[in-house]
Coordinates of C-alpha atoms in Angstrom, one line a residue:
Chain V
X1 CA 128.8 3.2 -57.5
X2 CA 129.6 -0.2 -56.9
X3 CA 133.4 0.6 -57.5
X4 CA 133.7 2.7 -53.9
X5 CA 132.4 -0.4 -52.0
X6 CA 134.9 -2.5 -53.7
X7 CA 138.9 -3.3 -52.2
X8 CA 140.8 -1.1 -54.8
X9 CA 142.5 -4.5 -56.3
X10 CA 139.1 -5.7 -57.6
X11 CA 138.4 -3.7 -60.7
X12 CA 135.3 -5.3 -61.5
X13 CA 134.0 -4.2 -65.1
X14 CA 130.3 -3.9 -64.9
X15 CA 128.1 -6.2 -67.3
X16 CA 124.5 -4.9 -66.5
X17 CA 123.3 -1.6 -65.4
X18 CA 119.5 -0.6 -65.1
X19 CA 118.8 3.1 -64.9
X20 CA 116.0 4.8 -64.0
X21 CA 114.0 1.5 -64.5
X22 CA 110.3 1.3 -64.1
X23 CA 108.0 -1.2 -64.8
X24 CA 104.6 -1.2 -65.4
X25 CA 101.6 -3.7 -65.6
X26 CA 98.5 -1.9 -67.4
X27 CA 97.8 0.7 -64.9
X28 CA 99.8 -0.6 -62.1
X29 CA 103.2 0.4 -62.1
X30 CA 105.7 -2.3 -60.0
X31 CA 108.6 -0.7 -60.0
X32 CA 109.9 2.7 -59.5
X33 CA 113.4 4.0 -60.5
X34 CA 115.5 1.0 -60.4
X35 CA 118.8 1.7 -60.4
X36 CA 121.8 -1.5 -60.3
X37 CA 124.7 -1.9 -61.6
X38 CA 125.6 -5.8 -61.9
X39 CA 129.3 -6.9 -62.1
X40 CA 130.7 -9.3 -64.5
X41 CA 131.3 -12.9 -63.7
X42 CA 129.9 -12.3 -60.0
X43 CA 126.7 -13.4 -58.7
X44 CA 124.3 -11.0 -57.6
X45 CA 121.9 -12.0 -55.8
X46 CA 118.3 -10.1 -55.6
X47 CA 116.0 -10.5 -52.6
X48 CA 112.9 -9.1 -50.9
X49 CA 109.5 -10.2 -49.8
X50 CA 106.7 -11.7 -52.3
X51 CA 105.3 -9.1 -54.8
X52 CA 108.4 -6.4 -54.5
X53 CA 109.4 -6.6 -57.8
X54 CA 112.2 -8.7 -57.8
X55 CA 111.1 -11.3 -60.5
X56 CA 109.4 -8.4 -62.6
X57 CA 113.4 -6.4 -62.7
X58 CA 114.8 -9.8 -64.2
X59 CA 112.4 -10.3 -66.9
X60 CA 113.3 -6.7 -68.3
X61 CA 116.7 -8.3 -68.8
X62 CA 115.5 -10.5 -71.7
X63 CA 112.8 -8.5 -72.6
X64 CA 110.5 -11.9 -71.8
X65 CA 107.9 -9.6 -70.6
X66 CA 107.7 -8.3 -74.0
X67 CA 105.2 -11.5 -74.6
X68 CA 102.4 -9.9 -72.5
X69 CA 101.0 -7.1 -74.6
X70 CA 99.7 -5.0 -71.2
X71 CA 103.6 -5.0 -69.8
X72 CA 105.7 -1.9 -70.4
X73 CA 109.1 -0.9 -69.3
X74 CA 110.3 2.3 -69.2
X75 CA 114.3 3.4 -68.6
X76 CA 117.7 1.9 -69.5
X77 CA 119.0 -1.7 -69.3
X78 CA 122.6 -1.4 -70.4
X79 CA 124.6 -4.4 -71.3
X80 CA 128.1 -4.6 -72.5
X81 CA 127.4 -0.5 -73.4
X82 CA 124.4 -1.2 -75.6
X83 CA 120.4 0.0 -74.2
X84 CA 119.0 -3.9 -74.7
X85 CA 115.4 -2.0 -74.1
X86 CA 115.8 -0.1 -77.5
X87 CA 113.8 -1.2 -80.1
X88 CA 116.6 -2.0 -82.5
X89 CA 118.2 -4.7 -80.4
X90 CA 117.1 -8.0 -81.7
X91 CA 115.6 -9.9 -79.2
X92 CA 116.5 -13.6 -80.1
X93 CA 120.2 -12.7 -80.3
X94 CA 119.9 -10.8 -77.1
X95 CA 118.3 -14.0 -75.8
X96 CA 120.7 -15.8 -76.7
X97 CA 123.6 -13.9 -74.8
X98 CA 121.1 -13.5 -71.7
X99 CA 119.8 -16.8 -70.6
X100 CA 117.0 -17.6 -68.2
X101 CA 116.1 -20.5 -66.0
X102 CA 112.8 -20.5 -64.4
X103 CA 111.3 -21.2 -61.2
X104 CA 109.6 -24.7 -62.2
X105 CA 111.9 -27.0 -64.4
X106 CA 110.5 -26.8 -67.8
X107 CA 112.7 -29.7 -70.1
X108 CA 110.9 -29.5 -73.3
X109 CA 109.1 -33.0 -74.6
X110 CA 112.1 -34.2 -76.0
X111 CA 115.1 -36.4 -75.4
X112 CA 117.9 -35.0 -73.1
X113 CA 120.2 -35.0 -75.9
X114 CA 117.9 -32.8 -77.8
X115 CA 116.6 -30.7 -74.8
X116 CA 120.6 -29.6 -74.9
X117 CA 120.9 -29.2 -78.5
X118 CA 118.3 -28.0 -79.6
X119 CA 118.8 -24.3 -78.6
X120 CA 122.7 -24.3 -79.7
X121 CA 121.2 -25.5 -83.1
X122 CA 119.0 -22.5 -83.5
X123 CA 121.9 -20.4 -83.0
X124 CA 124.8 -22.2 -84.3
X125 CA 125.5 -24.2 -87.3
X126 CA 127.4 -27.1 -86.3
X127 CA 128.9 -30.6 -87.8
X128 CA 126.9 -33.7 -86.1
X129 CA 130.1 -34.3 -83.8
X130 CA 130.5 -30.9 -82.9
X131 CA 126.7 -31.0 -81.7
X132 CA 127.3 -34.0 -79.7
X133 CA 130.6 -32.5 -78.2
X134 CA 129.0 -29.2 -77.1
X135 CA 125.8 -31.4 -76.0
X136 CA 128.2 -33.3 -73.9
X137 CA 130.3 -30.3 -72.1
X138 CA 127.0 -28.8 -71.7
X139 CA 125.7 -31.3 -69.6
X140 CA 129.2 -31.7 -67.3
X141 CA 128.8 -27.8 -67.2
X142 CA 125.5 -28.3 -65.5
X143 CA 127.2 -31.3 -63.1
X144 CA 124.6 -33.6 -64.8
X145 CA 126.6 -35.8 -67.2
X146 CA 127.6 -38.7 -65.0
X147 CA 124.0 -38.9 -63.9
X148 CA 122.2 -39.0 -67.5
X149 CA 124.9 -40.3 -70.2
X150 CA 123.5 -43.5 -70.2
X151 CA 120.1 -41.9 -70.7
X152 CA 120.5 -39.2 -73.3
X153 CA 118.0 -40.5 -75.4
X154 CA 115.5 -41.1 -72.8
X155 CA 112.9 -38.2 -72.1
X156 CA 114.1 -35.3 -70.4
X157 CA 110.6 -35.7 -68.3
X158 CA 111.5 -38.4 -67.0
X159 CA 114.0 -37.1 -64.8
X160 CA 113.7 -35.7 -61.2
X161 CA 113.1 -32.4 -60.7
X162 CA 116.4 -31.4 -59.7
X163 CA 118.2 -33.3 -62.7
X164 CA 115.4 -31.5 -65.0
X165 CA 116.3 -27.6 -63.5
X166 CA 119.8 -28.6 -64.3
X167 CA 119.2 -29.8 -67.5
X168 CA 117.2 -26.4 -68.4
X169 CA 121.0 -24.9 -67.2
X170 CA 122.8 -26.9 -69.7
X171 CA 120.5 -26.3 -72.4
X172 CA 121.2 -22.7 -71.6
X173 CA 124.5 -22.4 -71.6
X174 CA 124.7 -24.6 -74.5
X175 CA 123.3 -22.0 -76.3
X176 CA 126.7 -19.6 -75.0
X177 CA 125.0 -16.8 -73.0
X178 CA 127.1 -14.7 -70.6
X179 CA 124.7 -13.5 -68.4
X180 CA 122.5 -15.9 -66.4
X181 CA 119.3 -15.1 -65.3
X182 CA 117.9 -17.7 -62.3
X183 CA 114.2 -16.7 -61.2
X184 CA 113.8 -18.7 -58.2
X185 CA 115.7 -21.8 -59.7
X186 CA 115.0 -23.8 -56.7
X187 CA 112.4 -22.9 -54.9
X188 CA 110.3 -26.1 -56.4
X189 CA 113.4 -28.6 -55.7
X190 CA 114.4 -30.6 -52.3
X191 CA 117.1 -29.2 -50.4
X192 CA 119.9 -32.1 -51.2
X193 CA 119.0 -31.0 -55.1
X194 CA 119.1 -27.3 -54.2
X195 CA 122.8 -27.6 -52.5
X196 CA 123.6 -29.1 -56.1
X197 CA 122.5 -26.5 -57.9
X198 CA 124.2 -23.9 -56.1
X199 CA 127.5 -25.2 -56.1
X200 CA 127.1 -25.7 -59.7
X201 CA 126.4 -22.0 -59.7
X202 CA 129.3 -20.9 -58.0
X203 CA 131.8 -23.2 -60.5
X204 CA 129.8 -21.2 -63.4
X205 CA 130.4 -17.7 -61.9
X206 CA 133.9 -17.9 -63.4
X207 CA 132.4 -18.0 -67.3
X208 CA 129.0 -15.9 -66.7
X209 CA 127.2 -13.0 -64.7
X210 CA 124.7 -14.6 -62.7
X211 CA 121.9 -13.0 -61.5
X212 CA 119.3 -15.1 -59.3
X213 CA 116.2 -14.7 -57.3
X214 CA 115.8 -15.8 -54.8
X215 CA 113.9 -16.5 -51.6
X216 CA 115.7 -18.4 -49.7
X217 CA 118.3 -16.0 -47.7
X218 CA 120.6 -18.5 -47.0
X219 CA 121.0 -19.5 -50.3
X220 CA 121.6 -15.8 -50.8
X221 CA 123.9 -15.4 -48.2
X222 CA 125.8 -19.0 -49.3
X223 CA 126.4 -18.1 -52.6
X224 CA 126.2 -14.3 -54.0
X225 CA 128.6 -11.9 -54.2
X226 CA 125.9 -9.0 -53.8
X227 CA 122.8 -8.6 -52.9
X228 CA 120.4 -6.0 -54.3
X229 CA 117.2 -5.7 -51.4
X230 CA 114.2 -4.7 -53.3
X231 CA 111.0 -3.8 -51.4
X232 CA 107.5 -2.6 -52.9
X233 CA 109.3 -1.8 -56.2
X234 CA 112.3 -0.6 -55.4
X235 CA 115.4 -0.9 -54.6
X236 CA 116.6 -0.3 -50.7
X237 CA 120.4 -1.5 -50.6
X238 CA 122.6 -3.0 -53.4
X239 CA 125.9 -3.6 -51.4
X240 CA 128.5 -7.0 -51.1
X241 CA 126.2 -9.9 -49.4
X242 CA 128.5 -9.4 -46.3
X243 CA 127.7 -6.2 -45.6
X244 CA 124.1 -6.7 -46.1
X245 CA 123.7 -9.7 -44.0
X246 CA 126.2 -8.7 -41.4
X247 CA 125.7 -4.8 -41.4
X248 CA 122.9 -3.3 -43.8
X249 CA 122.7 0.4 -44.1
X250 CA 119.5 0.2 -44.0
X251 CA 116.4 -0.5 -41.3
X252 CA 114.2 -2.1 -43.8
X253 CA 117.1 -4.7 -45.0
X254 CA 118.0 -5.3 -41.5
X255 CA 114.6 -6.3 -40.1
X256 CA 114.0 -8.1 -43.3
X257 CA 116.7 -10.2 -43.2
X258 CA 116.7 -10.7 -39.5
X259 CA 113.0 -12.3 -40.8
X260 CA 110.8 -9.7 -39.0
X261 CA 109.0 -9.3 -42.0
X262 CA 108.6 -10.7 -45.4
Chain H
X1 CA 83.3 -25.8 -20.8
X2 CA 82.2 -29.5 -21.6
X3 CA 78.9 -28.3 -22.2
X4 CA 79.6 -25.4 -24.4
X5 CA 82.5 -27.9 -26.4
X6 CA 78.9 -30.2 -26.9
X7 CA 77.1 -27.1 -28.4
X8 CA 79.6 -26.1 -30.7
X9 CA 80.1 -29.6 -32.2
X10 CA 78.2 -30.6 -35.3
X11 CA 77.3 -34.1 -35.5
X12 CA 79.7 -35.8 -38.0
X13 CA 76.8 -38.0 -39.7
X14 CA 74.9 -35.8 -41.5
X15 CA 78.6 -34.4 -43.3
X16 CA 79.3 -38.5 -44.2
X17 CA 75.5 -38.7 -45.3
X18 CA 75.9 -36.0 -47.6
X19 CA 79.3 -37.6 -48.8
X20 CA 77.4 -40.7 -49.1
X21 CA 74.6 -39.2 -51.2
X22 CA 77.1 -37.4 -53.8
X23 CA 79.0 -40.5 -54.3
X24 CA 75.9 -42.7 -55.3
X25 CA 74.6 -39.3 -57.9
X26 CA 77.8 -39.4 -59.4
X27 CA 78.0 -43.2 -59.9
X28 CA 74.7 -43.5 -60.9
X29 CA 75.5 -40.7 -63.4
X30 CA 78.4 -42.8 -64.6
X31 CA 76.3 -46.1 -64.4
X32 CA 73.6 -44.4 -67.0
X33 CA 76.2 -43.4 -69.1
X34 CA 78.2 -46.9 -69.4
X35 CA 75.0 -48.5 -69.6
X36 CA 73.8 -46.2 -72.9
X37 CA 76.6 -46.7 -74.6
X38 CA 76.8 -50.7 -73.9
X39 CA 73.4 -50.8 -75.4
X40 CA 73.9 -49.1 -78.3
X41 CA 77.0 -50.8 -78.7
X42 CA 75.4 -54.2 -78.4
X43 CA 72.1 -53.3 -80.8
X44 CA 74.3 -52.5 -83.3
X45 CA 76.5 -55.4 -83.2
X46 CA 73.5 -57.8 -82.6
X47 CA 71.6 -56.4 -85.5
X48 CA 75.0 -55.4 -87.8
X49 CA 77.8 -57.7 -87.0
X50 CA 76.0 -60.7 -88.9
X51 CA 75.9 -59.0 -92.4
X52 CA 79.9 -58.5 -92.3
X53 CA 81.2 -60.2 -95.3
X54 CA 83.3 -60.1 -98.1
X55 CA 80.9 -58.9 -100.5
X56 CA 79.3 -57.0 -98.1
X57 CA 82.1 -55.0 -97.4
X58 CA 83.7 -54.8 -101.1
X59 CA 81.0 -55.2 -103.5
X60 CA 78.8 -52.2 -104.8
X61 CA 75.2 -51.5 -103.9
X62 CA 72.8 -53.0 -106.0
X63 CA 68.6 -52.7 -105.4
X64 CA 67.7 -55.9 -102.9
X65 CA 67.7 -59.3 -104.0
X66 CA 70.6 -59.6 -106.9
X67 CA 73.4 -61.5 -106.1
X68 CA 76.7 -59.7 -104.5
X69 CA 75.5 -56.6 -102.9
X70 CA 77.4 -54.8 -101.1
X71 CA 78.2 -51.4 -99.5
X72 CA 81.9 -51.0 -100.7
X73 CA 81.0 -47.9 -102.7
X74 CA 79.6 -46.0 -99.7
X75 CA 82.5 -47.3 -97.7
X76 CA 85.3 -46.4 -100.3
X77 CA 82.5 -43.0 -100.9
X78 CA 83.0 -41.8 -97.0
X79 CA 86.4 -42.3 -97.0
X80 CA 86.6 -39.8 -100.1
X81 CA 84.3 -37.1 -98.5
X82 CA 85.6 -37.2 -94.9
X83 CA 89.5 -37.5 -95.8
X84 CA 89.1 -34.3 -98.3
X85 CA 86.7 -32.7 -95.4
X86 CA 90.0 -33.3 -93.1
X87 CA 92.4 -32.2 -95.5
X88 CA 90.0 -28.5 -96.1
X89 CA 89.1 -28.2 -92.5
X90 CA 92.1 -29.2 -90.5
X91 CA 95.0 -27.3 -91.2
X92 CA 93.1 -23.8 -91.4
X93 CA 91.4 -24.5 -88.1
X94 CA 94.4 -25.5 -86.6
X95 CA 96.7 -22.8 -87.8
X96 CA 93.4 -20.7 -86.4
X97 CA 93.8 -22.2 -83.5
X98 CA 97.7 -21.6 -83.0
X99 CA 97.1 -17.8 -84.5
X100 CA 94.3 -17.4 -81.8
X101 CA 95.7 -18.9 -78.5
X102 CA 99.6 -16.5 -79.5
X103 CA 97.7 -13.2 -80.7
X104 CA 94.3 -13.4 -79.8
X105 CA 94.9 -13.2 -76.0
X106 CA 92.6 -10.0 -74.5
X107 CA 92.5 -8.8 -77.7
X108 CA 89.3 -7.5 -78.7
X109 CA 89.9 -8.9 -82.5
X110 CA 90.2 -12.5 -80.8
X111 CA 87.4 -12.2 -78.6
X112 CA 85.4 -11.4 -81.7
X113 CA 87.0 -14.1 -83.6
X114 CA 86.2 -16.3 -80.4
X115 CA 82.8 -15.7 -80.4
X116 CA 82.1 -16.4 -84.3
X117 CA 83.9 -19.5 -84.0
X118 CA 81.9 -20.7 -80.7
X119 CA 78.6 -19.7 -83.1
X120 CA 79.8 -21.3 -85.5
X121 CA 80.5 -24.5 -83.2
X122 CA 76.7 -24.3 -82.0
X123 CA 75.0 -23.7 -85.7
X124 CA 73.3 -27.2 -86.5
X125 CA 75.0 -29.4 -88.8
X126 CA 72.0 -28.7 -91.3
X127 CA 72.6 -25.3 -92.0
X128 CA 76.3 -26.4 -93.3
X129 CA 74.4 -28.7 -95.4
X130 CA 72.1 -25.9 -96.4
X131 CA 74.8 -23.4 -97.2
X132 CA 76.7 -25.9 -99.3
X133 CA 73.5 -26.1 -101.1
X134 CA 73.5 -22.7 -102.0
X135 CA 76.7 -22.1 -102.2
X136 CA 78.2 -24.9 -104.4
X137 CA 75.0 -27.4 -105.6
X138 CA 72.6 -24.6 -106.8
X139 CA 75.3 -23.1 -109.0
X140 CA 77.0 -25.8 -110.5
X141 CA 73.5 -27.5 -111.0
X142 CA 74.5 -30.7 -109.5
X143 CA 75.2 -32.5 -106.1
X144 CA 78.7 -33.9 -105.6
X145 CA 81.0 -35.7 -103.1
X146 CA 83.0 -32.6 -102.8
X147 CA 80.1 -30.5 -102.0
X148 CA 79.6 -32.8 -99.0
X149 CA 83.1 -32.4 -97.8
X150 CA 82.8 -29.1 -98.0
X151 CA 79.7 -28.9 -95.9
X152 CA 81.9 -31.2 -93.1
X153 CA 84.8 -29.3 -93.2
X154 CA 82.8 -26.1 -91.9
X155 CA 81.4 -28.7 -89.1
X156 CA 84.4 -29.5 -88.5
X157 CA 86.6 -26.2 -88.5
X158 CA 85.1 -24.5 -85.4
X159 CA 85.4 -27.6 -82.9
X160 CA 89.4 -28.2 -84.4
X161 CA 90.1 -24.5 -83.9
X162 CA 88.6 -24.3 -80.2
X163 CA 90.0 -27.6 -79.3
X164 CA 93.5 -26.2 -80.5
X165 CA 93.8 -23.0 -78.7
X166 CA 92.3 -25.2 -75.8
X167 CA 94.7 -27.1 -75.4
X168 CA 97.8 -25.0 -75.8
X169 CA 96.1 -22.8 -73.4
X170 CA 96.7 -25.4 -71.0
X171 CA 100.6 -25.4 -71.2
X172 CA 101.8 -24.0 -68.4
X173 CA 103.4 -20.4 -69.6
X174 CA 106.8 -21.5 -68.4
X175 CA 106.7 -24.1 -71.2
X176 CA 106.4 -21.2 -73.3
X177 CA 108.5 -18.7 -72.0
X178 CA 111.7 -20.8 -71.6
X179 CA 111.5 -21.5 -75.1
X180 CA 111.5 -17.9 -75.9
X181 CA 114.3 -17.4 -73.7
X182 CA 116.7 -19.7 -75.3
X183 CA 115.7 -17.2 -78.2
X184 CA 113.3 -18.9 -80.2
X185 CA 110.9 -17.2 -81.8
X186 CA 107.0 -17.6 -80.9
X187 CA 105.9 -19.5 -84.2
X188 CA 109.4 -22.2 -83.3
X189 CA 108.0 -22.7 -79.8
X190 CA 104.0 -23.0 -80.0
X191 CA 105.1 -25.4 -83.1
X192 CA 108.0 -27.4 -81.7
X193 CA 107.7 -26.6 -78.5
X194 CA 104.2 -26.0 -76.8
X195 CA 102.5 -28.7 -79.2
X196 CA 104.6 -30.8 -78.8
X197 CA 104.0 -31.6 -75.4
X198 CA 99.8 -31.7 -76.7
X199 CA 100.3 -33.9 -79.6
X200 CA 98.7 -36.9 -77.7
X201 CA 95.6 -34.0 -76.6
X202 CA 95.6 -32.7 -80.1
X203 CA 95.7 -35.5 -82.2
X204 CA 92.5 -37.1 -79.9
X205 CA 90.7 -33.8 -79.8
X206 CA 91.2 -33.6 -83.7
X207 CA 90.3 -37.4 -84.5
X208 CA 87.2 -37.1 -82.2
X209 CA 85.8 -33.9 -84.4
X210 CA 86.7 -35.9 -87.2
X211 CA 84.7 -39.3 -86.6
X212 CA 81.5 -37.2 -85.6
X213 CA 81.9 -35.8 -88.4
X214 CA 81.9 -38.7 -90.2
X215 CA 78.9 -39.7 -89.3
X216 CA 76.7 -36.3 -89.9
X217 CA 74.2 -37.2 -92.2
X218 CA 72.3 -34.1 -92.4
X219 CA 74.8 -32.0 -94.4
X220 CA 75.2 -35.3 -96.9
X221 CA 71.5 -35.3 -97.7
X222 CA 71.8 -31.9 -99.4
X223 CA 75.0 -32.1 -100.5
X224 CA 76.3 -35.9 -101.5
X225 CA 73.3 -37.6 -101.2
X226 CA 73.4 -41.2 -102.4
X227 CA 74.4 -43.4 -105.4
X228 CA 74.6 -46.5 -106.3
X229 CA 77.6 -46.4 -108.5
X230 CA 81.3 -46.0 -107.2
X231 CA 82.6 -42.7 -106.2
X232 CA 84.5 -42.7 -109.2
X233 CA 82.8 -38.7 -110.0
X234 CA 83.6 -37.7 -106.7
X235 CA 83.4 -34.2 -108.0
X236 CA 80.5 -33.7 -110.3
X237 CA 78.4 -36.5 -109.3
X238 CA 76.2 -37.9 -106.5
X239 CA 78.3 -40.0 -104.1
X240 CA 77.5 -42.9 -101.9
X241 CA 78.7 -42.6 -98.2
X242 CA 77.6 -44.3 -95.5
X243 CA 75.5 -42.2 -93.0
X244 CA 73.3 -41.9 -96.1
X245 CA 73.0 -45.0 -96.7
X246 CA 71.8 -46.2 -93.1
X247 CA 69.3 -43.3 -93.0
X248 CA 67.8 -44.8 -96.6
X249 CA 68.3 -48.3 -96.2
X250 CA 66.7 -48.4 -92.3
X251 CA 64.3 -46.3 -92.8
X252 CA 63.4 -45.6 -96.4
X253 CA 63.3 -49.6 -97.6
X254 CA 60.8 -52.2 -97.3
X255 CA 63.1 -55.1 -97.8
X256 CA 64.5 -56.9 -94.8
X257 CA 67.8 -57.3 -97.1
X258 CA 68.6 -53.8 -96.7
X259 CA 67.4 -52.9 -93.1
X260 CA 70.4 -55.6 -92.3
X261 CA 72.7 -54.4 -94.8
X262 CA 72.0 -50.9 -92.7
X263 CA 72.8 -52.2 -89.6
X264 CA 75.5 -53.5 -91.0
X265 CA 77.0 -50.2 -91.8
X266 CA 76.1 -48.8 -88.5
X267 CA 78.1 -51.7 -87.2
X268 CA 80.9 -50.9 -89.3
X269 CA 81.1 -46.9 -88.5
X270 CA 81.2 -47.9 -84.9
X271 CA 84.0 -50.5 -84.9
X272 CA 85.7 -48.0 -87.3
X273 CA 85.6 -44.8 -84.8
X274 CA 86.7 -47.6 -81.9
X275 CA 89.5 -48.8 -83.5
X276 CA 90.7 -45.5 -84.1
X277 CA 90.3 -44.0 -80.6
X278 CA 92.0 -47.0 -79.3
X279 CA 94.5 -46.6 -81.7
X280 CA 95.3 -43.4 -81.2
X281 CA 95.3 -44.0 -77.6
X282 CA 98.3 -46.3 -77.9
X283 CA 100.1 -44.2 -80.0
X284 CA 99.8 -41.0 -78.5
X285 CA 100.7 -42.7 -74.8
X286 CA 102.9 -40.2 -72.6
X287 CA 106.1 -42.0 -73.1
X288 CA 107.3 -40.0 -69.5
X289 CA 109.6 -43.2 -69.0
X290 CA 111.5 -43.6 -71.9

């Protein structure tokens, strides 16, 4: 369905496809038949008013919702041809492939270096020198290296909020995922640090498929290639970001992006 | 207009007064607590500090009047009894607390366990003593230091378990979730990330529980009781220990010398706990500015 929206030159591979995805918190249904295709190596923004199911939708992609017994997903999420909701899919392997960054930065209570090395060591058998190299390249990838190279042994908790969030991104990309899920990654961070993270995401686009949930519509329009608008658990409109923000097809979308509600 | 304005205004005075009263009440509460602590500390120091010396610390207990009289055997006995109680009780309780925190939320079995642990926590310590007395002393035919350890472990267990669970639940869910999102298993996330971020609080909580049980007397009266010997027969014979010594020397003896030694033992326990607490605070300081 997305292909039709794109210019013929752009042949995009679909990385994630949600099909008839519904979600329940106990008896309460939060998502209704979501269908969404997310192209590879692009940034897809997920917008919508509070409580519309954006984060809920995102949290299905790495099955993090399974931590809570009463939460349940129905339908399919196909990543690289495999329905990851299938019981046979190994969730630890899935989560290496599909990294997630949360709203509040959550550095681990250890040094900056170990924060990045920890997850990497879980997944890869590496020699010491390789670990050091990869930590550096992950920190460079997260545009944090220059700021922390002299305090790698200092606590990750001692960094500023924006640095902590980039540390979390470094930690995630060190596990070499294909996909980055970001759940309002800048809502707890000051505007200057937010811009840094946005630039970072644009630079990461070449390597990863990025899905970002955001409350901030300027952010969505600044960095994303595609935008999906959620309302009351349904996907109202999904299109190129330019189209959504200049000429939305749906009235609800238009009302939301012009700030009439939300 | 001005009149209606005056009508709806409330004078600030009463709100300020209420604020002052509340402030006074809480200040008085704090003062009372500090006063009690200082008073206890002062009586223990005044009566007990004087007898502390090398003989007192390193000689075994003897009948009053004999030379080289000390409480060394009771100190060592208390160390044996408490450490064994910690070895028996703390790992199991910690594991239970972790399990309850991970798997016991909103589950019927979890709630049942939590309820049982709460009841266990409220049991008078003397019951732990009687229980172990029936279980171990009656069946084997002798009191022992080990029976004392077991009764202390029973007291320790629920406190440590609830402390562990409560501390783990205080960590924001995002920390747990973000470590899972990196591909960690639940066990690793809880043990290596979540518990690591609360290690100071955990250690303090566990130490406080240990400190409280180390001074328990009632269960030891049924189990370890008392002996003038050194505790080399910890598993098979009554074993000297400080709480029972304090009880015996201060209330059950006419000798002034033994009264003083009882105070000395009380002083010893108090100072040890104080130092342990301070040391722990020092070790587990939050190293945010590394």
